[in-house]
């Protein structure tokens, strides 16, 4: 299992991508399988850290929360951009202390935070576990820190360990 | 050309595509209007999240109804855009921060005391 | 009926995206700094990709998806390389 298929999920998604791009037929299935197997063997040389998904059943909840949040902040940021008076809005940097240490979790959190309009991940210090965040509409610093920590980080901690 | 398309599908496709294009345009207007780089950095995410999602959903609706089979190429593009936009924005933000710090700008926060190994 | 709904909404969407592309091009020219230009270039890539997708719906051809995918890929690689360049002054370390 581990020698032939070191990363079963990666192999499956590569095969799915191949079939999506080339159309489904027996020949493409064989070729795609061969390429997916070879590519996932190559991944072994890179030795990525293997995340342990303990609470994988929480993943749909995370995705739903993120999609809804991105939609809401899209509307909010669009309003702010179109507002006539730009000087009323404050934007600035905040520092968020994080409990999350797992590299995979941090990567997911970074993607969530950055792809949400209104917040952008700027810098992370792994020695201090502090995150520097730029917030577009900085009304209340505590609100944003609480949002990151209780809405995303809590769930990611539950999923990963 | 699209005579066999039902009206509801045309309306839905039109709405979704216009929503996506509108959000993208608002994002780029932000790129034009906002005063500083770090604020401008937030603007294109509108286009790369729901701007892209709107147009892709519209296209999924259209091609599914037209050819009466689901077209999944859009899912591939959506997955790709979702995975790559945060990476580029993060890299750009860090590059801008680095440049501002080496120039001794006071508008950006100082670096964390012990630096060097960053994740993300 | 449905053909004209589709025609007009797609046309308006193309015009909106065209304006968006013009704005990003203006921002690329004006700057003021290198990171602004790169940010606008990234937005330009996304907008062109979206315009191609709308074009694909309009012509009822799935061929444009591959083109859109390639543009998205190129945009990603270009932006990452440029951001890396800003950081250290060299692309390959």
Short mmCIF file of C-alpha atoms in Angstrom, two decimals:
data_model
loop_
_atom_site.label_atom_id
_atom_site.label_comp_id
_atom_site.label_asym_id
_atom_site.label_seq_id
_atom_site.Cartn_x
_atom_site.Cartn_y
_atom_site.Cartn_z
CA UNK A 1 0.00 0.00 0.00
CA UNK A 2 2.54 2.56 1.13
CA UNK A 3 5.11 1.59 -1.50
CA UNK A 4 2.82 1.50 -4.50
CA UNK A 5 0.43 4.21 -3.37
CA UNK A 6 2.23 6.62 -1.04
CA UNK A 7 -0.35 9.39 -1.44
CA UNK A 8 -3.68 7.85 -2.45
CA UNK A 9 -5.56 11.16 -2.37
CA UNK A 10 -3.00 12.88 -4.56
CA UNK A 11 -3.04 10.00 -7.04
CA UNK A 12 -6.83 10.03 -7.20
CA UNK A 13 -7.06 13.77 -7.73
CA UNK A 14 -4.35 13.72 -10.41
CA UNK A 15 -6.23 10.97 -12.24
CA UNK A 16 -9.49 12.90 -11.91
CA UNK A 17 -7.85 16.02 -13.31
CA UNK A 18 -6.38 14.07 -16.21
CA UNK A 19 -9.74 12.57 -17.11
CA UNK A 20 -11.47 15.95 -16.81
CA UNK A 21 -9.04 17.55 -19.21
CA UNK A 22 -8.79 14.75 -21.74
CA UNK A 23 -12.20 13.14 -21.67
CA UNK A 24 -13.02 9.71 -20.34
CA UNK A 25 -11.98 6.67 -22.33
CA UNK A 26 -10.15 3.42 -21.56
CA UNK A 27 -6.91 4.63 -23.11
CA UNK A 28 -6.97 7.93 -21.20
CA UNK A 29 -7.82 6.03 -18.02
CA UNK A 30 -4.74 3.84 -18.40
CA UNK A 31 -2.46 6.72 -19.33
CA UNK A 32 -3.83 8.90 -16.54
CA UNK A 33 -3.36 6.12 -13.98
CA UNK A 34 0.24 5.59 -15.08
CA UNK A 35 1.03 9.30 -14.86
CA UNK A 36 -0.73 9.74 -11.53
CA UNK A 37 1.17 6.80 -10.05
CA UNK A 38 4.50 8.08 -11.35
CA UNK A 39 3.83 11.61 -10.11
CA UNK A 40 2.85 10.47 -6.64
CA UNK A 41 6.01 8.35 -6.49
CA UNK A 42 7.96 11.52 -7.27
CA UNK A 43 6.20 13.26 -4.37
CA UNK A 44 7.91 10.83 -1.97
CA UNK A 45 11.24 12.45 -2.80
CA UNK A 46 9.87 15.80 -1.59
CA UNK A 47 8.76 14.30 1.72
CA UNK A 48 5.88 16.61 2.50
CA UNK A 49 4.54 16.44 6.04
CA UNK A 50 1.54 14.17 6.09
CA UNK A 51 -1.38 15.84 7.82
CA UNK A 52 -3.46 13.67 10.12
CA UNK A 53 -7.09 14.53 9.60
CA UNK A 54 -8.78 13.49 12.78
CA UNK A 55 -11.94 15.49 12.46
CA UNK A 56 -12.40 15.19 8.71
CA UNK A 57 -16.17 15.17 9.18
CA UNK A 58 -15.84 18.86 10.17
CA UNK A 59 -14.38 19.79 6.77
CA UNK A 60 -17.76 20.44 5.08
CA UNK A 61 -18.66 22.76 7.96
CA UNK A 62 -15.41 24.68 7.48
CA UNK A 63 -15.99 24.97 3.73
CA UNK A 64 -19.55 26.21 4.28
CA UNK A 65 -18.44 28.81 6.83
CA UNK A 66 -15.65 30.02 4.55
CA UNK A 67 -17.87 30.30 1.46
CA UNK A 68 -20.50 32.25 3.43
CA UNK A 69 -17.87 34.52 4.98
CA UNK A 70 -16.25 35.22 1.62
CA UNK A 71 -19.64 36.14 0.19
CA UNK A 72 -20.42 38.47 3.10
CA UNK A 73 -17.07 40.21 3.00
CA UNK A 74 -17.32 40.53 -0.79
CA UNK A 75 -20.45 42.60 -0.30
CA UNK A 76 -18.93 44.55 2.59
CA UNK A 77 -15.72 45.39 0.73
CA UNK A 78 -17.62 46.27 -2.44
CA UNK A 79 -19.71 48.76 -0.42
CA UNK A 80 -16.60 50.24 1.15
CA UNK A 81 -14.86 50.64 -2.20
CA UNK A 82 -17.84 52.37 -3.77
CA UNK A 83 -18.34 54.72 -0.83
CA UNK A 84 -17.64 58.29 -1.72
CA UNK A 85 -15.75 59.27 1.39
CA UNK A 86 -12.64 57.12 1.61
CA UNK A 87 -11.05 58.97 4.50
CA UNK A 88 -13.62 57.76 7.05
CA UNK A 89 -12.43 54.17 6.77
CA UNK A 90 -9.50 53.05 8.87
CA UNK A 91 -7.34 50.18 7.77
CA UNK A 92 -4.29 48.86 9.48
CA UNK A 93 -2.19 46.00 10.79
CA UNK A 94 -3.10 43.81 13.74
CA UNK A 95 -1.16 41.08 15.50
CA UNK A 96 -3.00 37.85 16.24
CA UNK A 97 -1.48 35.31 18.64
CA UNK A 98 -2.14 31.80 17.30
CA UNK A 99 -2.41 28.42 19.03
CA UNK A 100 -2.25 26.54 15.76
CA UNK A 101 1.22 25.09 15.08
CA UNK A 102 0.64 22.47 12.39
CA UNK A 103 2.09 23.61 9.02
CA UNK A 104 -0.86 22.22 7.07
CA UNK A 105 -3.31 23.98 9.34
CA UNK A 106 -1.39 27.22 9.04
CA UNK A 107 -1.37 26.90 5.26
CA UNK A 108 -5.14 26.38 5.20
CA UNK A 109 -5.67 29.30 7.58
CA UNK A 110 -3.45 31.50 5.41
CA UNK A 111 -5.47 30.60 2.32
CA UNK A 112 -8.77 31.29 4.11
CA UNK A 113 -7.65 34.61 5.53
CA UNK A 114 -6.07 35.88 2.33
CA UNK A 115 -8.84 34.83 -0.01
CA UNK A 116 -11.40 36.58 2.16
CA UNK A 117 -11.59 40.17 0.95
CA UNK A 118 -10.94 42.52 3.81
CA UNK A 119 -8.23 40.52 5.55
CA UNK A 120 -4.79 39.64 4.28
CA UNK A 121 -2.13 37.44 5.83
CA UNK A 122 1.12 39.38 5.82
CA UNK A 123 3.63 37.66 8.03
CA UNK A 124 3.90 34.79 10.48
CA UNK A 125 6.55 34.14 13.05
CA UNK A 126 6.84 30.47 13.93
CA UNK A 127 9.00 31.10 16.97
CA UNK A 128 6.49 33.42 18.59
CA UNK A 129 3.35 31.98 16.93
CA UNK A 130 2.23 35.45 16.03
CA UNK A 131 0.50 36.45 12.86
CA UNK A 132 0.60 39.88 11.28
CA UNK A 133 -2.65 40.64 9.55
CA UNK A 134 -3.74 43.58 7.45
CA UNK A 135 -7.41 44.47 7.88
CA UNK A 136 -9.24 46.64 5.39
CA UNK A 137 -11.95 48.00 7.67
CA UNK A 138 -10.39 48.14 11.11
CA UNK A 139 -13.14 49.32 13.42
CA UNK A 140 -12.50 47.05 16.35
CA UNK A 141 -9.26 45.14 16.69
CA UNK A 142 -10.68 42.66 19.20
CA UNK A 143 -13.46 41.72 16.79
CA UNK A 144 -11.03 40.58 14.10
CA UNK A 145 -8.80 38.70 16.52
CA UNK A 146 -11.85 36.94 17.91
CA UNK A 147 -13.09 36.17 14.38
CA UNK A 148 -9.84 34.50 13.37
CA UNK A 149 -9.44 32.61 16.62
CA UNK A 150 -12.96 31.42 17.34
CA UNK A 151 -14.29 31.02 13.82
CA UNK A 152 -11.43 29.41 11.93
CA UNK A 153 -8.63 28.46 14.27
CA UNK A 154 -10.87 26.54 16.70
CA UNK A 155 -12.30 24.47 13.84
CA UNK A 156 -8.88 23.85 12.26
CA UNK A 157 -7.51 22.68 15.60
CA UNK A 158 -10.42 20.26 15.90
CA UNK A 159 -9.88 18.97 12.38
CA UNK A 160 -6.14 18.47 12.54
CA UNK A 161 -5.32 17.09 15.95
CA UNK B 1 -28.02 30.17 -31.70
CA UNK B 2 -29.47 29.43 -28.27
CA UNK B 3 -33.08 28.80 -29.17
CA UNK B 4 -33.48 25.58 -27.20
CA UNK B 5 -32.29 27.14 -23.95
CA UNK B 6 -35.15 27.59 -21.44
CA UNK B 7 -35.78 31.11 -20.20
CA UNK B 8 -35.01 30.33 -16.56
CA UNK B 9 -31.57 29.01 -17.53
CA UNK B 10 -30.85 32.09 -19.62
CA UNK B 11 -31.91 34.36 -16.76
CA UNK B 12 -29.84 32.43 -14.23
CA UNK B 13 -26.77 32.36 -16.45
CA UNK B 14 -27.11 36.05 -17.24
CA UNK B 15 -27.54 36.95 -13.58
CA UNK B 16 -24.56 34.90 -12.42
CA UNK B 17 -22.27 36.16 -15.17
CA UNK B 18 -23.26 39.77 -14.56
CA UNK B 19 -22.77 39.32 -10.82
CA UNK B 20 -19.28 37.96 -11.39
CA UNK B 21 -18.33 40.64 -13.88
CA UNK B 22 -19.76 43.37 -11.65
CA UNK B 23 -17.85 42.21 -8.58
CA UNK B 24 -14.67 41.96 -10.63
CA UNK B 25 -15.15 45.50 -11.90
CA UNK B 26 -15.77 46.81 -8.37
CA UNK B 27 -12.57 45.08 -7.27
CA UNK B 28 -10.55 46.77 -9.98
CA UNK B 29 -12.18 50.11 -9.19
CA UNK B 30 -10.83 49.55 -5.69
CA UNK B 31 -7.42 48.98 -7.26
CA UNK B 32 -7.77 52.42 -8.83
CA UNK B 33 -9.25 54.37 -5.93
CA UNK B 34 -7.70 53.10 -2.73
CA UNK B 35 -4.85 55.21 -1.41
CA UNK B 36 -2.17 52.77 -0.20
CA UNK B 37 -0.72 49.51 -1.44
CA UNK B 38 -1.86 47.45 1.54
CA UNK B 39 -5.42 48.63 1.02
CA UNK B 40 -5.26 48.00 -2.71
CA UNK B 41 -4.12 44.47 -1.95
CA UNK B 42 -7.65 43.63 -0.76
CA UNK B 43 -9.36 44.80 -3.92
CA UNK B 44 -8.50 42.08 -6.49
CA UNK B 45 -9.68 39.32 -4.14
CA UNK B 46 -13.23 40.31 -5.04
CA UNK B 47 -12.55 39.31 -8.62
CA UNK B 48 -10.72 36.15 -7.72
CA UNK B 49 -13.32 34.85 -5.25
CA UNK B 50 -16.96 35.55 -6.07
CA UNK B 51 -16.17 37.30 -9.34
CA UNK B 52 -14.68 34.08 -10.66
CA UNK B 53 -17.25 31.95 -8.85
CA UNK B 54 -20.15 33.85 -10.41
CA UNK B 55 -18.89 33.49 -13.96
CA UNK B 56 -17.94 29.84 -13.44
CA UNK B 57 -21.36 29.02 -11.94
CA UNK B 58 -23.04 30.78 -14.85
CA UNK B 59 -20.98 28.75 -17.26
CA UNK B 60 -21.75 25.52 -15.40
CA UNK B 61 -25.50 26.26 -15.60
CA UNK B 62 -25.30 27.15 -19.27
CA UNK B 63 -23.30 24.16 -20.46
CA UNK B 64 -25.16 21.71 -18.25
CA UNK B 65 -28.53 22.80 -19.65
CA UNK B 66 -27.32 23.11 -23.24
CA UNK B 67 -25.60 19.78 -23.51
CA UNK B 68 -27.68 18.12 -20.79
CA UNK B 69 -24.57 16.80 -19.07
CA UNK B 70 -22.55 18.41 -16.29
CA UNK B 71 -19.37 20.12 -17.41
CA UNK B 72 -16.70 19.86 -14.76
CA UNK B 73 -13.86 21.82 -16.33
CA UNK B 74 -15.06 24.84 -14.39
CA UNK B 75 -14.46 23.01 -11.13
CA UNK B 76 -10.84 22.60 -12.15
CA UNK B 77 -10.44 26.32 -12.82
CA UNK B 78 -12.21 27.16 -9.56
CA UNK B 79 -9.94 24.85 -7.57
CA UNK B 80 -6.88 26.27 -9.27
CA UNK B 81 -7.83 29.92 -8.70
CA UNK B 82 -8.74 29.21 -5.07
CA UNK B 83 -5.40 27.55 -4.46
CA UNK B 84 -3.19 30.09 -6.21
CA UNK B 85 -4.58 33.56 -5.45
CA UNK B 86 -3.79 33.47 -1.72
CA UNK B 87 -0.24 32.34 -2.48
CA UNK B 88 0.45 35.21 -4.87
CA UNK B 89 -1.12 37.78 -2.56
CA UNK B 90 0.81 36.54 0.45
CA UNK B 91 4.09 36.60 -1.45
CA UNK B 92 3.36 40.10 -2.73
CA UNK B 93 2.41 41.34 0.73
CA UNK B 94 5.61 40.00 2.19
CA UNK B 95 7.68 41.43 -0.65
CA UNK B 96 6.07 44.85 -0.15
CA UNK B 97 6.62 44.67 3.59
CA UNK B 98 10.24 43.70 3.04
CA UNK B 99 10.79 46.60 0.68
CA UNK B 100 9.09 49.08 2.98
CA UNK B 101 11.16 47.89 5.93
CA UNK B 102 14.47 48.09 4.11
CA UNK B 103 13.59 51.64 3.18
CA UNK B 104 12.84 52.39 6.82
CA UNK B 105 9.22 53.31 6.27
CA UNK B 106 7.31 54.12 9.44
CA UNK B 107 3.92 53.16 8.03
CA UNK B 108 4.56 49.43 8.45
CA UNK B 109 5.01 47.52 11.71
CA UNK B 110 8.46 46.38 12.73
CA UNK B 111 9.43 42.76 12.27
CA UNK B 112 8.84 40.22 15.02
CA UNK B 113 11.87 40.03 17.28
CA UNK B 114 13.18 36.60 16.29
CA UNK B 115 12.65 36.16 12.61
CA UNK B 116 14.13 34.04 9.84
CA UNK B 117 11.95 30.93 9.62
CA UNK B 118 8.49 31.74 8.41
CA UNK B 119 5.70 29.40 7.49
CA UNK B 120 3.13 30.21 4.90
CA UNK C 1 -36.44 35.43 -25.81
CA UNK C 2 -33.80 33.45 -23.97
CA UNK C 3 -31.31 34.10 -26.76
CA UNK C 4 -31.66 37.85 -26.41
CA UNK C 5 -31.46 37.72 -22.59
CA UNK C 6 -28.26 35.76 -22.89
CA UNK C 7 -26.87 37.95 -25.66
CA UNK C 8 -27.36 41.20 -23.76
CA UNK C 9 -26.21 39.96 -20.36
CA UNK C 10 -23.07 38.43 -21.86
CA UNK C 11 -22.38 41.58 -23.84
CA UNK C 12 -22.72 43.75 -20.73
CA UNK C 13 -20.50 41.36 -18.80
CA UNK C 14 -17.86 41.59 -21.52
CA UNK C 15 -18.02 45.39 -21.42
CA UNK C 16 -17.67 45.41 -17.61
CA UNK C 17 -14.68 43.08 -17.80
CA UNK C 18 -13.20 45.18 -20.59
CA UNK C 19 -13.41 48.28 -18.39
CA UNK C 20 -11.84 46.30 -15.55
CA UNK C 21 -8.95 45.28 -17.81
CA UNK C 22 -8.46 48.89 -18.88
CA UNK C 23 -8.33 50.00 -15.24
CA UNK C 24 -5.73 47.37 -14.33
CA UNK C 25 -3.66 48.38 -17.37
CA UNK C 26 -3.83 52.00 -16.22
CA UNK C 27 -2.68 50.98 -12.74
CA UNK C 28 0.21 49.00 -14.24
CA UNK C 29 1.35 52.09 -16.11
CA UNK C 30 0.92 54.47 -13.20
CA UNK C 31 2.45 52.36 -10.45
CA UNK C 32 3.52 54.13 -8.24
CA UNK C 33 5.71 51.31 -7.00
CA UNK C 34 6.74 47.94 -8.37
CA UNK C 35 4.45 45.99 -6.04
CA UNK C 36 1.45 47.97 -7.29
CA UNK C 37 2.32 47.04 -10.84
CA UNK C 38 2.67 43.35 -10.02
CA UNK C 39 -0.61 43.35 -8.08
CA UNK C 40 -2.35 44.93 -11.07
CA UNK C 41 -0.72 42.46 -13.43
CA UNK C 42 -2.13 39.61 -11.35
CA UNK C 43 -5.58 41.22 -11.43
CA UNK C 44 -5.19 41.69 -15.19
CA UNK C 45 -4.51 37.98 -15.64
CA UNK C 46 -7.61 37.07 -13.62
CA UNK C 47 -9.76 39.50 -15.58
CA UNK C 48 -8.55 38.23 -18.95
CA UNK C 49 -9.26 34.68 -17.80
CA UNK C 50 -12.81 35.69 -16.86
CA UNK C 51 -13.27 37.46 -20.19
CA UNK C 52 -12.23 34.27 -21.98
CA UNK C 53 -14.74 32.28 -19.93
CA UNK C 54 -17.53 34.68 -20.90
CA UNK C 55 -16.38 34.41 -24.50
CA UNK C 56 -16.58 30.63 -24.15
CA UNK C 57 -20.21 30.85 -23.02
CA UNK C 58 -21.00 33.21 -25.85
CA UNK C 59 -19.57 30.98 -28.56
CA UNK C 60 -20.84 27.80 -26.87
CA UNK C 61 -17.42 26.27 -27.15
CA UNK C 62 -15.60 24.40 -24.39
CA UNK C 63 -12.28 25.08 -26.08
CA UNK C 64 -11.83 28.34 -24.20
CA UNK C 65 -11.64 26.60 -20.85
CA UNK C 66 -8.24 25.16 -21.62
CA UNK C 67 -7.08 28.60 -22.71
CA UNK C 68 -8.45 30.11 -19.49
CA UNK C 69 -6.68 27.45 -17.46
CA UNK C 70 -3.39 28.15 -19.22
CA UNK C 71 -3.78 31.89 -18.63
CA UNK C 72 -4.48 31.31 -14.94
CA UNK C 73 -1.40 29.09 -14.70
CA UNK C 74 0.85 31.57 -16.47
CA UNK C 75 -0.48 34.41 -14.33
CA UNK C 76 0.27 32.50 -11.16
CA UNK C 77 3.80 31.59 -12.18
CA UNK C 78 4.55 35.10 -13.44
CA UNK C 79 3.27 36.78 -10.29
CA UNK C 80 5.14 34.43 -7.99
CA UNK C 81 8.37 34.93 -9.91
CA UNK C 82 7.97 38.71 -9.89
CA UNK C 83 7.13 38.80 -6.18
CA UNK C 84 10.17 36.66 -5.50
CA UNK C 85 12.23 39.05 -7.57
CA UNK C 86 11.03 42.02 -5.49
CA UNK C 87 11.98 40.21 -2.33
CA UNK C 88 15.57 39.32 -3.14
CA UNK C 89 16.40 40.83 -6.48
CA UNK C 90 16.94 37.47 -8.10
CA UNK C 91 14.42 34.96 -9.40
CA UNK C 92 16.33 31.73 -8.79
CA UNK C 93 18.24 31.22 -5.58
#
